[in-house]
Coordinates of C-alpha atoms and ligand atoms in Angstrom, one line a residue:
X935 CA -12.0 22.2 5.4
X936 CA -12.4 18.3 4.8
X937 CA -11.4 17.0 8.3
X938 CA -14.5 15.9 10.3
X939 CA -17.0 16.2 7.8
X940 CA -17.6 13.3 5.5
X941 CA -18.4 14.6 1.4
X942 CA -18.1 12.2 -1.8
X943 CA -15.0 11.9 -3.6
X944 CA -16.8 13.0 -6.6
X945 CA -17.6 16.5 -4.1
X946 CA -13.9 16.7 -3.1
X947 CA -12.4 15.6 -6.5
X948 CA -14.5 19.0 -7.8
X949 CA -13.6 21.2 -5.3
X950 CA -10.3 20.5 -5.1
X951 CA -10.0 21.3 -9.4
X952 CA -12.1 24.2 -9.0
X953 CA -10.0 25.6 -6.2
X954 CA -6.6 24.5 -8.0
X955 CA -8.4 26.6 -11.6
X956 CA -8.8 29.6 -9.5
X957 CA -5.3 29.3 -7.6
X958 CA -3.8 29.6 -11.0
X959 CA -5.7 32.3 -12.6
X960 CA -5.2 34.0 -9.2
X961 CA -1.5 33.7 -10.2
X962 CA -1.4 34.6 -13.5
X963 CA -4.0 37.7 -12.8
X964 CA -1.0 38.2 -10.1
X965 CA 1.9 38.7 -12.8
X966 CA 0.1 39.7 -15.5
X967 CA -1.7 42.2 -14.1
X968 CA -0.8 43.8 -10.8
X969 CA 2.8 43.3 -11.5
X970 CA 3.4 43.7 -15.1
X971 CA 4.5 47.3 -14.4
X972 CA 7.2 46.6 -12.0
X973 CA 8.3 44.1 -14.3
X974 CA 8.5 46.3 -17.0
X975 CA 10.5 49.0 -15.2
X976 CA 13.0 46.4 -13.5
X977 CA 13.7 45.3 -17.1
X978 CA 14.0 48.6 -18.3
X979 CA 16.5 49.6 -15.7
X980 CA 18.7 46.4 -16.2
X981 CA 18.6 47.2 -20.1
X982 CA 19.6 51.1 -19.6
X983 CA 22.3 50.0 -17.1
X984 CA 23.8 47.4 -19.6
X985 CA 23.5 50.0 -22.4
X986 CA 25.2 52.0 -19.5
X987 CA 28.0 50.2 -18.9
X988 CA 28.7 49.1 -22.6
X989 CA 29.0 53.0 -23.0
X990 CA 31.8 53.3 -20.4
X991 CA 33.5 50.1 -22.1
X992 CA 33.4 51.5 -25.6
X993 CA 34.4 55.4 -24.7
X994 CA 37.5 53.9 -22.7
X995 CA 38.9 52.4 -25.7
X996 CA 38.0 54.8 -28.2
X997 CA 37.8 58.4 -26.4
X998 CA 35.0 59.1 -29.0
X999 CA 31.4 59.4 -29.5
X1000 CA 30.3 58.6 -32.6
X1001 CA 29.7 55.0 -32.1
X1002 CA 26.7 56.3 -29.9
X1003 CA 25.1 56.8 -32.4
X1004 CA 24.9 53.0 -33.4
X1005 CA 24.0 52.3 -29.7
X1006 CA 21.0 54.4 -29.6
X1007 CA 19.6 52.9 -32.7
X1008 CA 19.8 49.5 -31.4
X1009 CA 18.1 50.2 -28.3
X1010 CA 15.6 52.8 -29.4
X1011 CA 17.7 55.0 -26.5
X1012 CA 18.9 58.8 -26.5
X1013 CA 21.9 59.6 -25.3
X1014 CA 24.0 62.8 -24.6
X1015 CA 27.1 64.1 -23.5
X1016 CA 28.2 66.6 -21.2
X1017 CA 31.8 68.8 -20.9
X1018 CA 30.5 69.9 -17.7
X1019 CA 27.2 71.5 -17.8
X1020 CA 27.3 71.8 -21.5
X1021 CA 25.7 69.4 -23.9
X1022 CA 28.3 68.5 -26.6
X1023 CA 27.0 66.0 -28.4
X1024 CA 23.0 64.1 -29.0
X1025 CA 22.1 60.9 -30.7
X1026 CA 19.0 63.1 -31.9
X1027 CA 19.2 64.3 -35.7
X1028 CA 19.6 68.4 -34.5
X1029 CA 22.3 67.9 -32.2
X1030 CA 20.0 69.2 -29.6
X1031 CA 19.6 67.4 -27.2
X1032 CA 17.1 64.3 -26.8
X1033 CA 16.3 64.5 -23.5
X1034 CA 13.2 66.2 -23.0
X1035 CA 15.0 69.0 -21.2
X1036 CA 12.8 69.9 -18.4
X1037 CA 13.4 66.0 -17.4
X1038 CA 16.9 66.8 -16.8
X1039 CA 16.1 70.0 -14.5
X1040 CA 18.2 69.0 -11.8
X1041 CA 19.3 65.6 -12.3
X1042 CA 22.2 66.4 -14.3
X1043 CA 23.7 68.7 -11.4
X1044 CA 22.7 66.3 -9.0
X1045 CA 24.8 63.5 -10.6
X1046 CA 27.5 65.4 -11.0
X1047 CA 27.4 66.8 -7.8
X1048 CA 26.9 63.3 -6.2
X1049 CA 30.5 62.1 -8.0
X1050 CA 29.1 58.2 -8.3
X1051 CA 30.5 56.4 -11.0
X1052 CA 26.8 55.5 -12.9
X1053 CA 23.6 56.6 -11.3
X1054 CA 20.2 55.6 -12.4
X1055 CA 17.4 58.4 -12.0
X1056 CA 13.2 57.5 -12.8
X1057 CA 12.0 60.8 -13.8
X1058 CA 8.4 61.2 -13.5
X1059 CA 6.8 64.5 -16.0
X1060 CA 3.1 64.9 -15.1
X1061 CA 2.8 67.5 -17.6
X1062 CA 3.4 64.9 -20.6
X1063 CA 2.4 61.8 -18.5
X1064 CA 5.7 60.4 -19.8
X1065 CA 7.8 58.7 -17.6
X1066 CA 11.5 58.0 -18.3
X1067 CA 14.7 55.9 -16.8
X1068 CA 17.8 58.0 -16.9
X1069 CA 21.4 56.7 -16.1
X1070 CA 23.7 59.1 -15.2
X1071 CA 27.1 57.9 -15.9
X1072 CA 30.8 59.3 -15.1
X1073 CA 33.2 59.4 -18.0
X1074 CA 36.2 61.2 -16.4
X1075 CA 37.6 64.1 -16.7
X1076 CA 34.4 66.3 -17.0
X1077 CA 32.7 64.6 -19.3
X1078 CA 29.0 62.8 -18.3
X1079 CA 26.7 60.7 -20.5
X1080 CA 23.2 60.4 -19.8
X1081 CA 21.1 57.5 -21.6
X1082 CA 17.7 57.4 -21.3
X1083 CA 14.7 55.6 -22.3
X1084 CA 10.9 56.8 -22.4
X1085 CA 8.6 54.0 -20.2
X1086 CA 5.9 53.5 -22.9
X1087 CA 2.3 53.9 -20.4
X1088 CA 1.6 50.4 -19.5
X1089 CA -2.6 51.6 -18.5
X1090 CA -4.5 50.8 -21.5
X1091 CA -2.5 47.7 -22.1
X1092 CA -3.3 46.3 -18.4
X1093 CA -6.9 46.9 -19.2
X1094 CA -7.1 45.5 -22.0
X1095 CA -5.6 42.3 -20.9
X1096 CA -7.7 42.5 -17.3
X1097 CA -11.1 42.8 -19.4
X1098 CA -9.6 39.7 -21.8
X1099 CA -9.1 38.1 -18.4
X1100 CA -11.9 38.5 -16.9
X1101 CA -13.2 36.5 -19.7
X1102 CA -10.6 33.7 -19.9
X1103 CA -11.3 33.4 -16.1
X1104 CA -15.4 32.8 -17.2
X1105 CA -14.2 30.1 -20.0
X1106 CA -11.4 28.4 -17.7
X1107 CA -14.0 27.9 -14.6
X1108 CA -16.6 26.9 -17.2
X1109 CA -14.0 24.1 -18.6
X1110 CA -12.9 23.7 -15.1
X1111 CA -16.6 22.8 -13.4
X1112 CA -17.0 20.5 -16.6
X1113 CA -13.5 18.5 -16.4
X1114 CA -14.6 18.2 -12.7
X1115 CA -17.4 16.8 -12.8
X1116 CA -15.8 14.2 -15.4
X1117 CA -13.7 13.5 -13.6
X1118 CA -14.7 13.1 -10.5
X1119 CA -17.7 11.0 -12.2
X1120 CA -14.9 8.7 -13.6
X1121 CA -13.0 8.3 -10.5
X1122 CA -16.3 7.7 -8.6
X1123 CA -18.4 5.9 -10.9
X1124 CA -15.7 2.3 -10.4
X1125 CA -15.6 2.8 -6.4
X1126 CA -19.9 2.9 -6.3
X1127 CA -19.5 0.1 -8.4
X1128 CA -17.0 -1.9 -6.0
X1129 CA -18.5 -1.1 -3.0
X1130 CA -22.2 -1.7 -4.4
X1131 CA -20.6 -5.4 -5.2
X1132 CA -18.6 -5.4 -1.8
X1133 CA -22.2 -5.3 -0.5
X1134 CA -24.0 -7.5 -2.4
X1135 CA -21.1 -10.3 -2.3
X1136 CA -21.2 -9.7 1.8
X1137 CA -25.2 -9.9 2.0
X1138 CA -25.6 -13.0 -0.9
X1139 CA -22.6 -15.2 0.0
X1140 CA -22.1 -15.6 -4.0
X1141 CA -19.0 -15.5 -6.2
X1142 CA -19.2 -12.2 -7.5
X1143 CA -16.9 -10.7 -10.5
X1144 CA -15.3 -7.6 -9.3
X1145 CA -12.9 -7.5 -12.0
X1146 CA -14.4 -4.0 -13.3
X1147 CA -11.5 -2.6 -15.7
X1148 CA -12.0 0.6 -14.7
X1149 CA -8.5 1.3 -16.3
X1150 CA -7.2 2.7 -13.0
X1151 CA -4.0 -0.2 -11.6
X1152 CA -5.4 1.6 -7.7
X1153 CA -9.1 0.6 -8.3
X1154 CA -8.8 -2.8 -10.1
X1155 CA -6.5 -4.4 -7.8
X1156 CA -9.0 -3.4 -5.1
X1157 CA -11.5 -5.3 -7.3
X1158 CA -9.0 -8.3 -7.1
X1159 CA -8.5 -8.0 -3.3
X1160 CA -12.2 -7.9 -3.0
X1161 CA -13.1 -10.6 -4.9
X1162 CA -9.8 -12.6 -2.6
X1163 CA -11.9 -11.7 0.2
X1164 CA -14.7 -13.0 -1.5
X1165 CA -13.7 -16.5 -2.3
X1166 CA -12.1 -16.6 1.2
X1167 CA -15.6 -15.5 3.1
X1168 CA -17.5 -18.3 0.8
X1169 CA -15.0 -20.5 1.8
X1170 CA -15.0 -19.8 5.3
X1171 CA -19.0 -20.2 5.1
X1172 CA -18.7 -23.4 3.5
X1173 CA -16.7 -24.4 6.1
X1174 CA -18.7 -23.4 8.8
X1175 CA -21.5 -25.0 7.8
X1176 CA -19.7 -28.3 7.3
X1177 CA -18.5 -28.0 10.1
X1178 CA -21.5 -27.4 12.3
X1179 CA -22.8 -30.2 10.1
X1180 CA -20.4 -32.7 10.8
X1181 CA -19.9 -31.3 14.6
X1182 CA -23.3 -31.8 15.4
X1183 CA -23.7 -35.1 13.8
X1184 CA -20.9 -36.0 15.7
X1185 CA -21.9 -35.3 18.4
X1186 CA -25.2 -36.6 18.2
X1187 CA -24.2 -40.2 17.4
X1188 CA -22.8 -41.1 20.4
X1189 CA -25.7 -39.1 22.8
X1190 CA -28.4 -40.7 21.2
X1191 CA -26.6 -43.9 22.0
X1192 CA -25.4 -43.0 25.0
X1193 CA -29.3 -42.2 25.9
X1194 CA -30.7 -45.4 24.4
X1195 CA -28.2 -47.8 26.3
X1196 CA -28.6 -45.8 29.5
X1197 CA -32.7 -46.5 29.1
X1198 CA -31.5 -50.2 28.5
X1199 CA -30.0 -50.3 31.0
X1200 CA -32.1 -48.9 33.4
X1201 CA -35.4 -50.5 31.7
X1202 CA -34.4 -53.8 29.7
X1203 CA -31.1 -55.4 31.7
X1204 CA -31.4 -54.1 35.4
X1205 CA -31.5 -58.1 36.6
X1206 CA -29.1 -59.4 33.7
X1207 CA -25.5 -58.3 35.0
X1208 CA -24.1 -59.1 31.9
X1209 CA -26.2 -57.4 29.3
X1210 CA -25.9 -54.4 31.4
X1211 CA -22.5 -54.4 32.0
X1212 CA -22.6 -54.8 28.2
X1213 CA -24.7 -51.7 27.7
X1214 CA -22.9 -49.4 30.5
X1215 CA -19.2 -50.5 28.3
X1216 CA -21.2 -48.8 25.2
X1217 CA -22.0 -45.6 27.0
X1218 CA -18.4 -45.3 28.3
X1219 CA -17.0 -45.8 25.2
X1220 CA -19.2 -43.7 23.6
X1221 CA -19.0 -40.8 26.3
X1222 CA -15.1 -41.5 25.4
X1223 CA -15.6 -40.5 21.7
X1224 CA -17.6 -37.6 22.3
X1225 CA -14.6 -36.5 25.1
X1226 CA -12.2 -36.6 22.5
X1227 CA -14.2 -35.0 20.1
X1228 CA -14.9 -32.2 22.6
X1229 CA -11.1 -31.9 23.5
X1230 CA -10.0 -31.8 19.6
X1231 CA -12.4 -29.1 19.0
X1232 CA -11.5 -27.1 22.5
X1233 CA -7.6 -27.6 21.5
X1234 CA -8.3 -26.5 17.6
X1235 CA -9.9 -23.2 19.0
X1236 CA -7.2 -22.8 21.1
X1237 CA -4.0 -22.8 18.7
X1238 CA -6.7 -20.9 16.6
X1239 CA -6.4 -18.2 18.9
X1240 CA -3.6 -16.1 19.1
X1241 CA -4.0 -16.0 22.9
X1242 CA -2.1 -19.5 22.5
X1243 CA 1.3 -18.7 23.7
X1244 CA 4.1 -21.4 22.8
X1245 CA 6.2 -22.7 26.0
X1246 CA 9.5 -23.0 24.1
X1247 CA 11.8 -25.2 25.8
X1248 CA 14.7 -27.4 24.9
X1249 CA 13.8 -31.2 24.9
X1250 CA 15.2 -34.7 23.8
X1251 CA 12.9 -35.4 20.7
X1252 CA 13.8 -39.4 20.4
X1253 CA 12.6 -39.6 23.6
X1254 CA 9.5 -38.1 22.9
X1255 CA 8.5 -40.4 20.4
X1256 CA 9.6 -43.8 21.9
X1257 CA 7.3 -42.2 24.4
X1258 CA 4.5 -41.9 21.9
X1259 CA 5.5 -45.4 19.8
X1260 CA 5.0 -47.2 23.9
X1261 CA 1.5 -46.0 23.9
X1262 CA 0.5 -47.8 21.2
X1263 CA 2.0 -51.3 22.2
X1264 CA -1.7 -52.3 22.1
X1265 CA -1.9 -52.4 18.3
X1266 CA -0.4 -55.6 17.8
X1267 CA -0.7 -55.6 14.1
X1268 CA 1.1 -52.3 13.3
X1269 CA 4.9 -52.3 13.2
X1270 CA 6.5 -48.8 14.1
X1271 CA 10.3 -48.5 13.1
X1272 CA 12.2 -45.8 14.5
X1273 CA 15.6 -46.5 14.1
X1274 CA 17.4 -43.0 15.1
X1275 CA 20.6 -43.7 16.1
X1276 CA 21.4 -40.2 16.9
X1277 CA 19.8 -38.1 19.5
X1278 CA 18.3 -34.6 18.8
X1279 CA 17.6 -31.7 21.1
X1280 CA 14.9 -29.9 19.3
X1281 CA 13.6 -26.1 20.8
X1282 CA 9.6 -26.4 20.7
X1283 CA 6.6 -26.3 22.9
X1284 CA 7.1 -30.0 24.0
X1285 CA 3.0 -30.4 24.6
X1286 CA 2.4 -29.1 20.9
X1287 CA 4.6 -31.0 19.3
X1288 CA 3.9 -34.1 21.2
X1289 CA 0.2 -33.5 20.1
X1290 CA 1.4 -33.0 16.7
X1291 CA 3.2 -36.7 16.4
X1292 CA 0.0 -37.9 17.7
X1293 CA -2.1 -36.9 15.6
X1294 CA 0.2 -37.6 12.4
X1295 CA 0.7 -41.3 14.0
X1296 CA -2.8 -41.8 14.7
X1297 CA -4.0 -40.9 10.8
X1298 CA -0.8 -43.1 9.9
X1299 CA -2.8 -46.1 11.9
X1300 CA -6.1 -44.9 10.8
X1301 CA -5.6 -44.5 7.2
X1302 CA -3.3 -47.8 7.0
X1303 CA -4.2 -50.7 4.5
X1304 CA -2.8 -54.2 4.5
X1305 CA 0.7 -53.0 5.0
X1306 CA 1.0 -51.9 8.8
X1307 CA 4.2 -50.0 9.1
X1308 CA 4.4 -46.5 10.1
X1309 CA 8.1 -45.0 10.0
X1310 CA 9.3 -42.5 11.8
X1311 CA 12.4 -40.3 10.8
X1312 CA 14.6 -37.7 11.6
X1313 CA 17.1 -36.2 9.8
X1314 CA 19.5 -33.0 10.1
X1315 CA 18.9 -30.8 7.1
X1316 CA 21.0 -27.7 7.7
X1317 CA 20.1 -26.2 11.1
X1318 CA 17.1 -28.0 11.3
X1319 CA 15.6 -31.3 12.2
X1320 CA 13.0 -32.5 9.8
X1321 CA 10.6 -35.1 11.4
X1322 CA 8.7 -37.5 8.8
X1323 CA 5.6 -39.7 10.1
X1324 CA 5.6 -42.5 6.7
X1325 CA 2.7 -45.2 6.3
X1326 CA 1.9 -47.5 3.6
X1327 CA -2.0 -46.7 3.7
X1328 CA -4.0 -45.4 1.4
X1329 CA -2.6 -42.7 0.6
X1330 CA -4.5 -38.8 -0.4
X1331 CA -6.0 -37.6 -4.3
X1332 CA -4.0 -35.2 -5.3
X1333 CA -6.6 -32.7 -5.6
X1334 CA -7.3 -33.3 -1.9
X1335 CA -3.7 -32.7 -1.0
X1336 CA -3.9 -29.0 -0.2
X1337 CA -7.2 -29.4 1.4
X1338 CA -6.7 -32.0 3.9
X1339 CA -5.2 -29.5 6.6
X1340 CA -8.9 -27.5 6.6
X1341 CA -11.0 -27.9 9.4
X1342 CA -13.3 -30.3 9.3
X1343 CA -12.3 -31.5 5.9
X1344 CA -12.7 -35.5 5.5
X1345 CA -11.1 -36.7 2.0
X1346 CA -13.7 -39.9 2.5
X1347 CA -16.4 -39.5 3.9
X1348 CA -17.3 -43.1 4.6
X1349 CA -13.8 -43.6 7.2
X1350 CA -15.9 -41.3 9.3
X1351 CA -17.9 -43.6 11.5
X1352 CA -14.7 -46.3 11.4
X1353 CA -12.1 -43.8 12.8
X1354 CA -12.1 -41.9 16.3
X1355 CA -10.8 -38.9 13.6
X1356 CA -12.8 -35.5 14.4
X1357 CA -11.7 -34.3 10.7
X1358 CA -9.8 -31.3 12.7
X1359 CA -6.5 -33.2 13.2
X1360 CA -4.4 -32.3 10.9
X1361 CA -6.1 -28.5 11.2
X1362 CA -4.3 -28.9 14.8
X1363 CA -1.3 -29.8 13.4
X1364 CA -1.1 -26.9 11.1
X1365 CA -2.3 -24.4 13.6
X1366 CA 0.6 -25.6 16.0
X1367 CA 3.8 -25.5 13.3
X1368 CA 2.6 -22.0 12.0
X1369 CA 2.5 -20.9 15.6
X1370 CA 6.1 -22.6 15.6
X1371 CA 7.1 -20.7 12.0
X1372 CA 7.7 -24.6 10.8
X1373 CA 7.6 -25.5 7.1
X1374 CA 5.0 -28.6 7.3
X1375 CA 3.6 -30.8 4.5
X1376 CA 2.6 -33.9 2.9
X1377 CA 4.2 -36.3 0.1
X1378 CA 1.6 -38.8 -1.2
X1379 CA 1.1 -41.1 -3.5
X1380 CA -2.9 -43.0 -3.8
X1381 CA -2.4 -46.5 -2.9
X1382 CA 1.0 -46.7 -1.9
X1383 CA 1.2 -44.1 1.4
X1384 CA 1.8 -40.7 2.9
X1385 CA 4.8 -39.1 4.2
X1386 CA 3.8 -36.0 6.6
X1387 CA 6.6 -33.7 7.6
X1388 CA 7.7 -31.0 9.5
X1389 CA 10.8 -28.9 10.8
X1390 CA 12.2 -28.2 13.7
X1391 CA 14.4 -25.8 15.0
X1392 CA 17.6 -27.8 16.5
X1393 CA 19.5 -26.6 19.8
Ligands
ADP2486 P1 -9.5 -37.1 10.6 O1 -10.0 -37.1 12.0 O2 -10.6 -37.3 9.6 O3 -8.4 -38.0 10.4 P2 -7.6 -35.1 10.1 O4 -7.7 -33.6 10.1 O5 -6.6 -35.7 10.9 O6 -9.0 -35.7 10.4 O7 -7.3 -35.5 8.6 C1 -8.1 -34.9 7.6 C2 -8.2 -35.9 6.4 O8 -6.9 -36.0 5.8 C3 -8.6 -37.3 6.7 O9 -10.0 -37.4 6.8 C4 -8.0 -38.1 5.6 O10 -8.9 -38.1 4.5 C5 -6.8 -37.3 5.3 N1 -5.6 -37.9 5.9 C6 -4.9 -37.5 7.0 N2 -3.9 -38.3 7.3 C7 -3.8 -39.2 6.3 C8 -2.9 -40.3 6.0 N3 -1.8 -40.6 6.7 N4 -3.1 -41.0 4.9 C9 -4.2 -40.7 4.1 N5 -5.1 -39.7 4.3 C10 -4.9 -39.0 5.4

């Protein structure tokens, strides 16, 4: 019924109560109704044949028939006995016989003819429009009981109840098409709500409450996943626009010098060689800035991506960083200890990871006071290596900490012009240890340094 076409919930919700109101009075008109006869003759029959079989319990033991009598009474039954053909004894006050006798025409012979044990008989007399249940039962040598019970006309009963039915169907619909549309309104009412907030948080860009205490656990934590999606979209906006902010500024720095020492160049110096060698040094070093700018934000979108696939392989991780400590031979005034005595085979993407220690070394030079030493680590902690990068610079605010490793995200702004930092380093950095599955961090303290970490897994 529901399966292509689209309806409310507060539709469905209604149709679905209204449909499950008349499923039950369907089932109760059912039993009460169109079966209540055949219920009242199957119990009838199950009482007669107990009564039945009590008799041919009792008579065993006591070869008599007075406790018949007792029997009857009890069960509003009549019973009789028969030597034969002959009625010899009646629960009825004359002694005559209680079944009607014209409802017997026949079934008496026929029982005994048919030499069961016990034999139940419905006898249907039109002329009294009485019916009865008969049980015909054996007693041995010659002698027969037959107990029977009049079936009390069920008709006028059944009406009655199907005309007070038709009216307890009118009130239970009535009730039913009002608790519906409660209902439904309450189920609704908290969803409009959400999603009319959902909208209006998407179009504004705003924090927005959705914490609606509808009362329903399903619907308010969908409010507090919304408004998680909320503070996250901000966030991501507020990113964005730092980042294009920053990016472009970035970027425009070194092309609008790059352009005005070109035109000196080309207009001012052309005939003094070394002003315009002077000039030419500018734009290269400049053009060199915006490369690496380019490249940090080329690489950031790539381990961004999931389309960046690590190339795991086993490699000699000491070596790697002597590597990376030669390269910077040309800062004379930083010291670099790395004092590993013991090699380590580490199983990582050996590209990543070496552009990880360089970009953790190069913030370790960058943000570096007085005190130029930057120490580098290793250490076997269980199954894995853990590599520290430690400088004695200046160290990050705590409330910085956990920001830091967003894009773009400088802690102080004025290092920005001093430093070839992009602000997306240590975004890199992160990007490549989750695609690695490697706990990272940061242990700081203002002033006094930074120790950034990472794991590896050893081979
Ligand atoms: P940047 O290019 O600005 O260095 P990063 O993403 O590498 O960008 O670092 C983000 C920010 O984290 C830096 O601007 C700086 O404020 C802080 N930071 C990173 N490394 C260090 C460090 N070793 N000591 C102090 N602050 C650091």
């Amino acid at each position: 019924m529901f399966k292509n076409k689209k309806y409310s919930l507060s539709f469905k919700t209604w149709v679905f109560l209204v449909l499950f109101s008349i499923f039950i009075l369907a089932f109760v008109w059912l039993f009460q109704i169109v079966f209540l006869k055949t219920y009242y003759e199957s119990r009838k029959v199950s009482e007669v044949y107990n009564v039945s079989k009590n008799i041919m319990y009792e008579y065993n033991i006591k070869q008599d028939f007075h406790f018949l009598e007792d029997i009857a009474l009890k069960h509003e039954m009549c019973i009789e006995v028969n030597l034969g053909e002959k009625t010899v004894y009646s629960t009825d006050i004359y002694n005559k016989g209680c079944i009607v006798a014209a409802d017997l025409v026949g079934y008496k012979e026929k029982f005994i003819n048919s030499n069961e044990e016990i034999q139940a008989y419905k006898i249907v007399n039109e002329k009294l429009d009485t019916n009865s249940i008969i049980y015909g039962i054996n007693l041995k040598n010659n002698v027969y009981a037959f107990v029977s019970t009049s079936l009390v006309p069920l008709e006028s009963t059944i009406n009655i109840l199907a005309e007070q039915f038709i009216y307890v169907t009118i009130f239970v619909l009535i009730i039913s098409f009002i608790v519906a549309y409660f209902l439904s309104n309450k189920l609704s009412k908290p969803i409009i709500k959400l999603n009319y907030l959902a909208e209006y948080a998407y179009k504004a860009k705003e924090k927005v409450d959705f914490n609606l205490k509808s009362g329903i656990v399903e619907i308010d934590e969908l409010g507090k996943t919304l408004e998680k999606n909320n503070k996250e979209l901000i966030k991501t906006d507020e990113l964005r626009r730092e980042l294009m902010a920053n990016v472009s500024h970035d970027l425009k720095t070194p092309l609008t010098m790059i352009s005005a020492y070109a035109e000196m160049a080309r207009d001012l110096n052309q005939n003094n060689q070394a002003k315009r060698e002077e000039n030419l040094n500018v734009i290269i070093e400049e053009s060199k800035r915006l490369n690496l700018l380019v490249n940090d934000i080329l690489d950031l979108s790539r381990v961004e991506s999931k389309l960046d696939i690590l190339d795991l392989t086993t490699f000699n991780i000491n070596d790697l960083i002597t590597k990376i400590i030669n390269h910077y031979h040309y800062k004379e005034d930083f010291t670099f200890i790395f004092k590993n005595k013991k090699t380590y085979y580490v199983q990582a993407d050996y590209k990543r990871i070496e552009q990880v220690l360089y970009n953790l070394i190069n913030n370790a030079i960058n943000y570096s006071k007085d005190d130029k030493t930057i120490t580098i680590n290793l250490k076997k902690v269980k199954n894995k290596l853990l590599v520290e990068v430690i400088d004695k610079g200046i160290g990050i605010k705590d409330e910085d900490i956990d920001l830091i490793w967003d894009k773009y995200y400088k802690s102080d702004k004025k290092y920005q012009r001093n430093t070839t930092g992009s602000g997306i380093g240590l975004s890199i950095v992160k990007n490549i240890l989750i695609n690695h599955h490697s706990e990272y961090g940061v242990e700081t303290k203002l002033n006094q340094g930074s120790t950034f970490y990472f794991y590896l897994p050893l081979k």
